[in-house]
Short mmCIF file of C-alpha atoms and ligand atoms in Angstrom, two decimals:
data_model
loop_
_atom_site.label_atom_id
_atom_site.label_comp_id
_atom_site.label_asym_id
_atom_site.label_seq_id
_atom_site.Cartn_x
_atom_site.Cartn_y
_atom_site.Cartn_z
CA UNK A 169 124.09 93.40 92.64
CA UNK A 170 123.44 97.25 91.34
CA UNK A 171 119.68 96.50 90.17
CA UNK A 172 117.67 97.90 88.44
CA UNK A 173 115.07 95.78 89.08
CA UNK A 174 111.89 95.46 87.74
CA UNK A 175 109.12 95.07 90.29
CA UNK A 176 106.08 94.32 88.75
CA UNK A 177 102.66 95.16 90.47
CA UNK A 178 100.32 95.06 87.79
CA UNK A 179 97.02 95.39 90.00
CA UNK A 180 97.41 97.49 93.12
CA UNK A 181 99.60 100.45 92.67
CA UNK A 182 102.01 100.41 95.61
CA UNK A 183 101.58 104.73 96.30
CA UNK A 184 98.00 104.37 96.27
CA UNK A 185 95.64 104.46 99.72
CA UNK A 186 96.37 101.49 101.51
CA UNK A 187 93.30 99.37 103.59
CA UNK A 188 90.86 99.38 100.85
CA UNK A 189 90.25 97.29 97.34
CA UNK A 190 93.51 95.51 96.73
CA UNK A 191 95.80 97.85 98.45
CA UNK A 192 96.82 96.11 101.43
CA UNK A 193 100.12 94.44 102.59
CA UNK A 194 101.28 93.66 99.56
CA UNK A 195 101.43 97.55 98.38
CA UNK A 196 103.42 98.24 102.16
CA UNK A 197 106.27 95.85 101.83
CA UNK A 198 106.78 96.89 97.49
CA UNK A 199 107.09 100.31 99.41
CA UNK A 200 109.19 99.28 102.28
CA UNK A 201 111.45 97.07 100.95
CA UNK A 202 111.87 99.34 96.99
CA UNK A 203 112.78 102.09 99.24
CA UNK A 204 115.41 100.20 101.46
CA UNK A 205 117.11 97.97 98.85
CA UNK A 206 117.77 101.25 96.74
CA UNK A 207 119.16 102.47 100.07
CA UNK A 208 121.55 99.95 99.79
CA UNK A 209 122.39 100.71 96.22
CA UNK A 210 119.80 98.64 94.44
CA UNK A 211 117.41 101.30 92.56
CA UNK A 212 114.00 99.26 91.43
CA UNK A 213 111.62 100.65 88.62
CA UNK A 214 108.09 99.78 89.49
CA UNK A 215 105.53 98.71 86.97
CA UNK A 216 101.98 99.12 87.97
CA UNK A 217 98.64 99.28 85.54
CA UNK A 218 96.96 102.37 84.97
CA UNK A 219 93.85 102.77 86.55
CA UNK A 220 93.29 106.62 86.83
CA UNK A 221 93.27 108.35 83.87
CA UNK A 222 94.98 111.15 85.92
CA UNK A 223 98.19 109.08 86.58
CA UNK A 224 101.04 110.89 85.23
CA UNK A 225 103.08 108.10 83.24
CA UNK A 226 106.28 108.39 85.16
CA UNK A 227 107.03 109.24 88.30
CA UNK A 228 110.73 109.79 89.74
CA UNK A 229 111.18 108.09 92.94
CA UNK A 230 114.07 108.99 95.77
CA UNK A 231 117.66 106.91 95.17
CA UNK A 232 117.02 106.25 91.40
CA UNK A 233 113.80 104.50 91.88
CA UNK A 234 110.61 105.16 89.91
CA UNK A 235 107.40 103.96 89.04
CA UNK A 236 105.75 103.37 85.79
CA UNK A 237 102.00 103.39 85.11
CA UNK A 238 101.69 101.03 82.00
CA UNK A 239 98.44 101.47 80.01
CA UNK A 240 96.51 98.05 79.75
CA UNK A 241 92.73 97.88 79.15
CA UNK A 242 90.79 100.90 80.42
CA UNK A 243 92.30 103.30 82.54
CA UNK A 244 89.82 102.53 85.94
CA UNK A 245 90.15 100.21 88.59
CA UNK A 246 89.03 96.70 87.57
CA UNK A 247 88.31 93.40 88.76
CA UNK A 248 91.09 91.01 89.18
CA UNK A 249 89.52 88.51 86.97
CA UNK A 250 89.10 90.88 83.92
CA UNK A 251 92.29 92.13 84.26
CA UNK A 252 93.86 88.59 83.87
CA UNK A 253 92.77 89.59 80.30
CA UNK A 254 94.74 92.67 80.01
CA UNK A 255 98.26 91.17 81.16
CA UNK A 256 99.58 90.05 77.37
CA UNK A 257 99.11 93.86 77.03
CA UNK A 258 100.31 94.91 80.19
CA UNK A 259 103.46 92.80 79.48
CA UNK A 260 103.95 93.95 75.98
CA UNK A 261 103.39 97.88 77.61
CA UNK A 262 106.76 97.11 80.12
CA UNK A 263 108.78 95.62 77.76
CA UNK A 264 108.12 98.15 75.26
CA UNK A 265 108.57 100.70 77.93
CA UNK A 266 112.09 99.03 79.00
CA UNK A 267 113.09 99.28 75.03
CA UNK A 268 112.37 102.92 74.88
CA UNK A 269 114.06 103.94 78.21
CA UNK A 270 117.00 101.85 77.46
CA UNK A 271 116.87 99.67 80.68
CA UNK A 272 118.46 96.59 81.25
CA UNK A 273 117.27 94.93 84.31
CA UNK A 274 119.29 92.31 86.25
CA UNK A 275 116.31 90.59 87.86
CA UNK A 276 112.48 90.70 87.93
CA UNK A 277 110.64 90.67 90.94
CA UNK A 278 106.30 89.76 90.44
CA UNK A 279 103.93 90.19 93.28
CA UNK A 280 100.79 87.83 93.12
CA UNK A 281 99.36 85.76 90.94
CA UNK A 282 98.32 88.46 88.02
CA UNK A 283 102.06 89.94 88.16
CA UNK A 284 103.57 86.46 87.60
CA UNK A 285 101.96 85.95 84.29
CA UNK A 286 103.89 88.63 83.19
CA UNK A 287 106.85 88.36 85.09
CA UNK A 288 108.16 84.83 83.67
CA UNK A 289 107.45 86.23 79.98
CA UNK A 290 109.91 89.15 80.86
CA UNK A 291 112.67 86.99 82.56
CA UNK A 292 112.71 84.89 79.37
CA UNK A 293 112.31 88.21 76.82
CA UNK A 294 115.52 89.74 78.83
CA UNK A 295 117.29 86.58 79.99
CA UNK A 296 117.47 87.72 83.46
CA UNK A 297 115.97 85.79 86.72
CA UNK A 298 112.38 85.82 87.68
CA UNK A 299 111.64 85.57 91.41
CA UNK A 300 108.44 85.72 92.85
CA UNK A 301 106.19 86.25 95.82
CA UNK A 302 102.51 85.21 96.13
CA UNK A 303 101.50 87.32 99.28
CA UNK A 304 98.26 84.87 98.72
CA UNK A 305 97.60 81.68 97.56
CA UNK A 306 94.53 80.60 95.78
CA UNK A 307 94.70 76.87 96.83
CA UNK A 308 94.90 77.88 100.43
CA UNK A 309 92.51 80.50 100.71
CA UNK A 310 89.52 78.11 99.18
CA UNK A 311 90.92 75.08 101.47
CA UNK A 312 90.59 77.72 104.37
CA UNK A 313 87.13 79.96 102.98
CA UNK A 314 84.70 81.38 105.75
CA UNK A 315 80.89 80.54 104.49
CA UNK A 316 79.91 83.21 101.67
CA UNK A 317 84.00 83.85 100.75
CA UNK A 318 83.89 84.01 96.52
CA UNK A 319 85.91 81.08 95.28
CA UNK A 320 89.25 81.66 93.42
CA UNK A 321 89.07 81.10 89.69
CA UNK A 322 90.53 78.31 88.09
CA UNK A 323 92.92 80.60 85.75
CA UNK A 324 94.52 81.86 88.93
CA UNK A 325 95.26 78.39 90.43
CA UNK A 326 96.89 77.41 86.48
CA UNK A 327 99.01 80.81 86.83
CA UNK A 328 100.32 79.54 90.51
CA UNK A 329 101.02 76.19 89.43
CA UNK A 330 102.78 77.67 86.25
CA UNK A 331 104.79 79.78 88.30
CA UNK A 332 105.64 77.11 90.98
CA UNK A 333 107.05 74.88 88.25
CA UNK A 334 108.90 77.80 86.00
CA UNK A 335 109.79 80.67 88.46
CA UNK A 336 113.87 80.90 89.29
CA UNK A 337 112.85 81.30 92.91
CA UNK A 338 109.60 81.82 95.18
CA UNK A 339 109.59 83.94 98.13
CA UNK A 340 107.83 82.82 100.97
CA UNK A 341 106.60 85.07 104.40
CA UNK A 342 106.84 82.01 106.51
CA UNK A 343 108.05 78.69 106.75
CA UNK A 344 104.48 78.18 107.25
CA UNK A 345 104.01 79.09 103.23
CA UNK A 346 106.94 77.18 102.20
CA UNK A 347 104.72 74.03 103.49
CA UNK A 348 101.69 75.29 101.64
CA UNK A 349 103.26 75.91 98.66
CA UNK A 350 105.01 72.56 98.84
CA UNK A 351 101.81 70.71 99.38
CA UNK A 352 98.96 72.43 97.70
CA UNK A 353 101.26 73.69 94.94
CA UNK A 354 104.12 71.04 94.42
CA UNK A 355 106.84 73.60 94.85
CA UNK A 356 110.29 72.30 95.05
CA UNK A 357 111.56 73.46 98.47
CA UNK A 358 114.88 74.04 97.39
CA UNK A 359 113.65 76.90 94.72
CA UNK A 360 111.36 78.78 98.10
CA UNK A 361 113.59 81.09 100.25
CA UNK A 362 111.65 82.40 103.30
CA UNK A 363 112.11 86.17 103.46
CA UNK A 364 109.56 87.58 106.50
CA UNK A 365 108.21 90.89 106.05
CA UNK A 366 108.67 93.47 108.21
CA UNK A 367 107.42 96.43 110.25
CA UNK A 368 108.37 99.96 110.69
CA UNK A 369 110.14 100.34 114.61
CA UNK A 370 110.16 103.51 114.32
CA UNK A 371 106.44 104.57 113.27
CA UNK A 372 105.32 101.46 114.60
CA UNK A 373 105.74 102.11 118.78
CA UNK A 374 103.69 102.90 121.51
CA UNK A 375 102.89 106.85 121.30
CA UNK A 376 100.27 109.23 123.32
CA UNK A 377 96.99 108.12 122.05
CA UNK A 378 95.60 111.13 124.30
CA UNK A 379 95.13 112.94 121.01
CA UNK A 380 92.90 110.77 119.11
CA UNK A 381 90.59 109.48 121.96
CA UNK A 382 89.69 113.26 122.19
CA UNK A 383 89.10 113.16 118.54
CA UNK A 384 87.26 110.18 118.95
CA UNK A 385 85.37 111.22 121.74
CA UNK A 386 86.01 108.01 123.73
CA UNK A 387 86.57 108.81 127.39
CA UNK A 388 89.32 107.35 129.32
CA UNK A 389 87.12 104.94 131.01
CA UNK A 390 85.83 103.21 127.82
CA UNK A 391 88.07 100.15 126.64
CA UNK A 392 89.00 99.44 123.08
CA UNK A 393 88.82 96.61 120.36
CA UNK A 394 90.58 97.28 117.37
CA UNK A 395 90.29 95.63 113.88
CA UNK A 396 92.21 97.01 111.06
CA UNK A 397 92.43 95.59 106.94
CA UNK A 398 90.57 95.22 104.69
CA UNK A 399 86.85 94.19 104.52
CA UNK A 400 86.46 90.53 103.04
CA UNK A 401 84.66 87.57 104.58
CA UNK A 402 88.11 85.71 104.77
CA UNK A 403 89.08 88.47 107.28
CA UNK A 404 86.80 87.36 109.84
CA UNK A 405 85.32 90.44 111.56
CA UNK A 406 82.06 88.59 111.92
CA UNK A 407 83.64 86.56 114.21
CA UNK A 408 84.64 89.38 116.16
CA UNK A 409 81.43 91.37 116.50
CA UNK A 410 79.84 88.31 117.44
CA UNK A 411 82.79 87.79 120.13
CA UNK A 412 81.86 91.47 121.01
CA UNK A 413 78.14 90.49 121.52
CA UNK A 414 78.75 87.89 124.25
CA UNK A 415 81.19 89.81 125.82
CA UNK A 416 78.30 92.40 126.35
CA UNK A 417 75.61 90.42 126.56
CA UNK A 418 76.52 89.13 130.18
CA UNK A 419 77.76 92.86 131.13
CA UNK A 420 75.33 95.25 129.31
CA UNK A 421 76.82 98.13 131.71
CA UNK A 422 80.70 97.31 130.11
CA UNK A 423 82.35 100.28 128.87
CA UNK A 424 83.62 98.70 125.49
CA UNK A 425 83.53 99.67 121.69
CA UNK A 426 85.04 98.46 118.68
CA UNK A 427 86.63 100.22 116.03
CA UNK A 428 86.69 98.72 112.58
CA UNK A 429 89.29 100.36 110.24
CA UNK A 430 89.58 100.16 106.05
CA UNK A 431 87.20 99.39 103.64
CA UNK A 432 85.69 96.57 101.49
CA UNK A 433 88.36 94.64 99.56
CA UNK A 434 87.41 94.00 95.48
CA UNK A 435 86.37 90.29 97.36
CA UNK A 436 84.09 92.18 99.73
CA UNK A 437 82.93 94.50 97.11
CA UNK A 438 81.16 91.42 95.44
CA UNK A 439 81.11 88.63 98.31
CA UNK A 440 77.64 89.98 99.22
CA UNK A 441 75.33 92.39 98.33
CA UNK A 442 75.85 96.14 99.17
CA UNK A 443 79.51 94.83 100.12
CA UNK A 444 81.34 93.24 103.37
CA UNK A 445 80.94 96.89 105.53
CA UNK A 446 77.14 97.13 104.84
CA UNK A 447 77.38 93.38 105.46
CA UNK A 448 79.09 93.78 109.07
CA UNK A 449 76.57 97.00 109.56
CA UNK A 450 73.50 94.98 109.40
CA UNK A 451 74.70 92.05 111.64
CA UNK A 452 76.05 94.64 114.56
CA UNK A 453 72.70 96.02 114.44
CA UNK A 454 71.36 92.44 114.20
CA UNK A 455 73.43 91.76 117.24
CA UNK A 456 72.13 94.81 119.00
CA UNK A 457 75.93 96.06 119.50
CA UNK A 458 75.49 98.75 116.35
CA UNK A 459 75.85 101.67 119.48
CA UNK A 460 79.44 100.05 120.17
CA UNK A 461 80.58 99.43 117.23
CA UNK A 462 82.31 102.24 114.66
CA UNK A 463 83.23 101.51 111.04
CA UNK A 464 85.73 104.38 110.39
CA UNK A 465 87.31 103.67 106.96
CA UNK A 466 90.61 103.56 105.28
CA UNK A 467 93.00 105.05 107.82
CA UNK A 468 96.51 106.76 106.39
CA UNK A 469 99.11 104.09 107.30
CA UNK A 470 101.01 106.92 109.15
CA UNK A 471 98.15 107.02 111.68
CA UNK A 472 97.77 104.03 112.31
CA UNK A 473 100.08 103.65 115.55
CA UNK A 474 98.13 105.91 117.49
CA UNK A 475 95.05 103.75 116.77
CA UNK A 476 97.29 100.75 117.85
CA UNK A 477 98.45 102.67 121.02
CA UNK A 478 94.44 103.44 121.94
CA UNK A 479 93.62 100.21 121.61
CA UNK A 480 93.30 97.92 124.82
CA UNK A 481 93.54 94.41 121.98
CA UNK A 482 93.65 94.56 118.67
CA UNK A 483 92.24 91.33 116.99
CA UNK A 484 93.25 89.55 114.03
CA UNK A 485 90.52 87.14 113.77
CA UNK A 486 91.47 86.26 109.71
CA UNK A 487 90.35 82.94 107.86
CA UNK A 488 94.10 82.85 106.05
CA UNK A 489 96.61 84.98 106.56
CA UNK A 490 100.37 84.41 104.19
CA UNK A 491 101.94 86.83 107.10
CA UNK A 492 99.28 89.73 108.72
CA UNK A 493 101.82 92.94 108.95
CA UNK A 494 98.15 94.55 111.02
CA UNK A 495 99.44 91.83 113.85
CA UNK A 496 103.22 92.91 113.82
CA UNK A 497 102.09 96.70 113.71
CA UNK A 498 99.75 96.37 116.61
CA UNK A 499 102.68 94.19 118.66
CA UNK A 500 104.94 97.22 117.65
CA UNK A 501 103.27 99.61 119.26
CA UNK A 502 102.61 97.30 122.58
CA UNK A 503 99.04 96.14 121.83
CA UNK A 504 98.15 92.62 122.74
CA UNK A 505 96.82 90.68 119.52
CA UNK A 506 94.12 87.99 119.53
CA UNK A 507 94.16 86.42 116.10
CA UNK A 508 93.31 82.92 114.52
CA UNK A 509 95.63 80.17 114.95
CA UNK A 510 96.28 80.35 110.88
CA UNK A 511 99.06 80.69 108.59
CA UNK A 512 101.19 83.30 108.98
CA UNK A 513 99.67 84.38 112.32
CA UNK A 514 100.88 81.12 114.45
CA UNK A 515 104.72 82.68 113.70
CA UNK A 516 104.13 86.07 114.95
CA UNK A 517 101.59 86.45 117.56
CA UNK A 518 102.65 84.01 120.68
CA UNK A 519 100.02 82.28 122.48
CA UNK A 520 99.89 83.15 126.17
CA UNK A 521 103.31 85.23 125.77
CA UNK A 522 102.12 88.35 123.11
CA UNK A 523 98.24 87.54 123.10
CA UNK A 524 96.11 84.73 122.28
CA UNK A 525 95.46 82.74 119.33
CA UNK A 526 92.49 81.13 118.79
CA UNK A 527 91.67 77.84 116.98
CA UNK A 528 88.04 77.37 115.22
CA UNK A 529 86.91 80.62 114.74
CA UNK A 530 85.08 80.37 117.73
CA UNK A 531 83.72 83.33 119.16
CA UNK A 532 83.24 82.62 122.58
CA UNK A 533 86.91 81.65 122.42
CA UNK A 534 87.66 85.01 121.26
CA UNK A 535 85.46 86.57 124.12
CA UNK A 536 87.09 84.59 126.65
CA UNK A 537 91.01 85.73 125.73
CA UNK A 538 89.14 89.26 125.23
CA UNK A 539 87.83 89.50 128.09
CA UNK A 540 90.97 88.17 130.34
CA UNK A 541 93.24 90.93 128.45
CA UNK A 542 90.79 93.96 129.48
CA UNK A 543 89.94 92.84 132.89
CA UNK A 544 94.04 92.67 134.12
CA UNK A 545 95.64 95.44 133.64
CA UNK A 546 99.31 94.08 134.37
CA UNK A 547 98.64 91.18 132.28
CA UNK A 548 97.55 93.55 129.14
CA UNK A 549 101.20 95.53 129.85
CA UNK A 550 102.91 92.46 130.25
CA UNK A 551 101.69 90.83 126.47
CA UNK A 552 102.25 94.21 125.50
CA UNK A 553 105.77 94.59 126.14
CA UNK A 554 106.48 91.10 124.93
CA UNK A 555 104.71 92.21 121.93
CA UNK A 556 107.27 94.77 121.03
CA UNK A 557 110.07 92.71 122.23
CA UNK A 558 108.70 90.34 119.34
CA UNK A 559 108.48 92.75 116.96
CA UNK A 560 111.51 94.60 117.49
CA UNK A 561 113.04 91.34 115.64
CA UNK A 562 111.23 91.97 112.49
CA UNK A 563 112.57 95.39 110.88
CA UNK A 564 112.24 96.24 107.13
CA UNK A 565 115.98 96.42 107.17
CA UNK A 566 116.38 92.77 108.00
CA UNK A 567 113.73 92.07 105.29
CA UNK A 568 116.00 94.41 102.77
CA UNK A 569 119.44 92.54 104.07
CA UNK A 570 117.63 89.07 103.64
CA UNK A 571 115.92 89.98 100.14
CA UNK A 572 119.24 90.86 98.91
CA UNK A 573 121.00 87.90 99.90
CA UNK A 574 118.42 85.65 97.68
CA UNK A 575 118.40 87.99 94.94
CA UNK A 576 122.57 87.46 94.88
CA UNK A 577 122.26 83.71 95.45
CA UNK A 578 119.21 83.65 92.83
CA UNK A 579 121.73 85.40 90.16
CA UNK A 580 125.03 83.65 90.69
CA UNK A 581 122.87 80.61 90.19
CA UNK A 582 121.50 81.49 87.03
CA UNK A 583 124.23 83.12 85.70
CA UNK A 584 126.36 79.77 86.12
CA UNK A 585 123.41 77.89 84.77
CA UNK A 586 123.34 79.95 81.95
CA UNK A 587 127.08 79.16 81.24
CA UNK A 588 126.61 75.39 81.57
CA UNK A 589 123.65 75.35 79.01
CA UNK A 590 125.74 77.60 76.54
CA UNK A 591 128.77 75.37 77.10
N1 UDP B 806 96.14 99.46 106.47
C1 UDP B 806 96.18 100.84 106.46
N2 UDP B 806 95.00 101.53 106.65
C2 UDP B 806 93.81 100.90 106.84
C3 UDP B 806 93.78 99.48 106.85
C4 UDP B 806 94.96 98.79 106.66
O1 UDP B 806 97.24 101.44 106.29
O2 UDP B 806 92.79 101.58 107.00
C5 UDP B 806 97.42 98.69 106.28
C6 UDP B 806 97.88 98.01 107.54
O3 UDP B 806 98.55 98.91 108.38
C7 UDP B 806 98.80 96.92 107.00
C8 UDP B 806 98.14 96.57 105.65
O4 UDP B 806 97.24 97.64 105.35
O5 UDP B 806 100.10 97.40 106.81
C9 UDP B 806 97.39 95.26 105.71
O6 UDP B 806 98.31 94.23 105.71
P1 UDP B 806 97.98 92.76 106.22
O7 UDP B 806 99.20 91.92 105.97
O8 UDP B 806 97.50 92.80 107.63
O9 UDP B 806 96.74 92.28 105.34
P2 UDP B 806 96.58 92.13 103.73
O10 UDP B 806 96.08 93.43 103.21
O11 UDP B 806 97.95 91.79 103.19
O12 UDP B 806 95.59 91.04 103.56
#
């Protein structure tokens, strides 16, 4: 395979600030895994919406790669649901776009639900392969909702099921997904490859966190909780402030903060009023924990492992979770993770051998695994160490190797398909 491909990312432009509105995961791995396949020969042009009026139109990208900011609807971020609205133009923009630059793509690769629309209208307009990946699912994340989580509109769950039924192949974090897509979705199994995601070893490690617990003014003898994503009620941070208040409550004299990094989601822009952050403000103050608890913002990805390394556990306490790259990041770098025994999570954080994980969304359950990682000190290095060891077998390079495989398969199927139909 020589590509191009056409990645389409029609509502979170992949370059843009990660940990805040709906640049998360999703925007790391199109980054990661554009930059390695084209590494490997496989150049990918990437098709995002224009939501800054600023945006140049084109921007080249290292090893033949670049990205495209397509006009449809206003350019300024919008809501997911009114930008459903905007993808016949947002697919007429890219094809129009491929005309004029005189691409032909071999493949066409849509991330989430608003991407697929358009990405099985330009498989069929260029008579190349459409694969997919949902990074979320709207089926699952209403079956698993927190109280106060928005519900997922019905037009998204009609796009998913479209795309189940039509798509040449899905791509799926986990085999975790596979079942959920089977189940809630229908999906055949044989048309879902399971490609994990992946995590930068060589960012990702344990480094000197000396540095930043100056700049944080936290003394050595204060532990650490760290949460890191972005703010939505399906994320479950409530649960962990709350897991913070008991742990304090019997030990007011505990040396212990939290810090919360990234910033409200579009969900947790609208879930409640004032947003999820002013949201989580007002019950740590309600909690009485306000003094231990520090709401720092989006954090440059590039920073993050020193935040990882500071950190005595860094909790993962999500609702649903298709994967949760914050838990193989934090592992990476030789932090224990406590996370919620959901999705994704119950692959790549090992009970009792890298942390906990905790059924319920119970947070004296979280205290409790809390509390037994910062009180023994061997046991913390121990988890920690395991934690890398588990990491160190999920690379972006394996992703790139695996991707590439499907792609290949995905293609030599087609293509022979094609041949049978035509005879
Ligand atoms: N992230 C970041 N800065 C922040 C908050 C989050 O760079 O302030 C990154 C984080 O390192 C991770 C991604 O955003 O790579 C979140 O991915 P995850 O799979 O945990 O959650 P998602 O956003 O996909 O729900």
């Amino acid at each position: 395979m020589r590509g191009p491909i056409a990645v389409i990312s029609a509502h979170a432009c992949p370059f843009s600030e990660v940990g805040g509105a709906e640049n998360g995961g999703m925007s790391v791995y199109i980054r990661e895994v554009t930059a390695r396949l084209a590494a490997r020969g496989v150049p990918s042009v990437i098709y995002t919406r224009k939501e800054d009026a600023g945006a140049p139109g084109h921007v080249d990208l290292p090893e033949g790669c670049s990205l495209v900011h397509v006009q449809a609807g206003p350019s300024q971020p919008l809501d997911k649901d009114a930008l459903f609205y905007h993808m016949p133009e947002f697919y007429r923009e890219v094809a129009r776009h491929a005309r004029a630059s005189d691409t032909s793509f071999e493949l066409v690769q849509s991330h989430y639900w608003l991407s697929a629309w358009a990405g099985r209208r330009l498989g069929r307009l260029w008579g190349v392969p459409w694969v997919h990946m949902a990074h979320t699912q709207a089926r699952v994340k209403d079956r698993d909702r927190p109280p106060g989580a928005a519900r997922e509109a019905d037009h998204r769950i009609a796009v998913e099921l479209e795309t189940v039924r039509n798509c040449n192949r899905v791509l799926a974090s986990t085999a975790a997904e596979v079942e959920d897509l089977a189940f809630m979705y229908g999906a055949e199994r044989d048309c879902v490859s399971v490609v994990a995601p992946g995590v930068d070893l060589e960012r990702f490690r344990p480094v000197d966190a000396g540095p930043l617990r100056a700049e944080l003014g936290i003394d050595a003898g204060e532990q650490v909780l760290l949460f890191t994503g972005r703010l939505e009620r399906l994320k479950g941070v409530e649960t962990l402030l709350r897991a913070l208040a008991a742990i304090v409550a019997g030990e007011p004299g505990r040396r212990l903060r939290l810090l919360v990094l990234g910033e409200d989601s579009g969900n947790g822009a609208h879930e409640s009023e004032g947003g999820e952050r002013a949201r989580l403000a007002a019950l740590a103050a309600e909690l009485g924990i306000d003094g231990r608890v520090d709401f720092l913002g989006k954090v440059a990805h590039d920073r993050l492992p020193a935040f990882y390394s500071l950190a005595d556990v860094c909790a993962v306490p999500s609702y649903s979770e298709s994967f949760g790259l914050v838990a193989l990041e934090a592992q990476a770098c030789g932090t224990p993770v406590v996370a919620s025994r959901v999705g994704g999570l119950r692959q790549i954080v090992l009970d009792n051998i890298t942390g906990y994980t905790i059924p319920d969304h119970d947070p004296a359950a979280y205290a409790a695994s809390i509390r037994r990682i910062l009180d023994d000190g061997e046991l913390r290095a121990t988890l920690g160490a395991a934690g890398r060891r588990l990491a160190e077998s999920y690379s972006w390079d394996a992703t790139a190797d695996r991707l590439l495989a499907v792609y290949e398969d995905t293609r030599e199927y087609y293509d022979q398909a094609s041949e049978s139909l035509l005879g």
